[in-house]
């Protein structure tokens, strides 16, 4: 899996930012012939960044879209973020300082389970077939190699800021992890790490 970095514009332009979301790895899908499964997506580091761009007219999404998508990302984070048996294991996969306890993150559970902190979120709208509407948002998490991944760990993104067309399946709701046994160092290693380049799962990214 290769990584194509994002470029960041000097300033937002109305309805279109010069930031490009790009595809990572051999699983990259071609938009030609796949328009029905394309999502026009934007990545933001936080809610404030999304609303600032929207209010300046530099996004296809409104300030209200930002609010709704951010709440959906928070809900998905609480339900399906990766969970680990210790902070050490979590930080091995997401970087030092990028993890907290389940109790701190969700207000529920005990202090013995740890989750990565949200490092941004994706929002998107369906393209093709004359239809357009909000797609489910996705929280973004840092990975130990300095990139970003989604809740399922199936995508690798070079940045948490950008815009472009990505596969609709990157917005598929992952299986819930809340109430499930947390990953140990061994189970995390067995799956090739979470959102790592060693993963055998398809990976697309921004």
Tab-separated table of C-alpha atoms in Angstrom, residues 3 20 22 35 45 60 65 71 73 86 89 98 128 138 150 160 169 183:
chain	number	residue	atom	x	y	z
A	3	UNK	CA	0.643	6.730	0.384
A	20	UNK	CA	-7.514	16.652	-3.129
A	22	UNK	CA	-6.431	10.653	-3.228
A	35	UNK	CA	-20.210	6.696	-10.301
A	45	UNK	CA	-9.554	17.908	11.839
A	60	UNK	CA	-20.220	21.783	-0.633
A	65	UNK	CA	-24.141	19.440	7.747
A	71	UNK	CA	-22.507	14.156	16.023
A	73	UNK	CA	-18.954	10.612	14.031
A	86	UNK	CA	-4.139	-1.110	27.913
A	89	UNK	CA	-1.170	-1.269	23.355
A	98	UNK	CA	-3.388	9.736	21.119
A	128	UNK	CA	-24.249	9.519	-9.526
A	138	UNK	CA	-16.680	8.557	9.835
A	150	UNK	CA	-11.357	5.188	9.956
A	160	UNK	CA	-7.165	14.679	8.097
A	169	UNK	CA	-17.957	1.548	1.140
A	183	UNK	CA	-7.787	-6.149	21.671
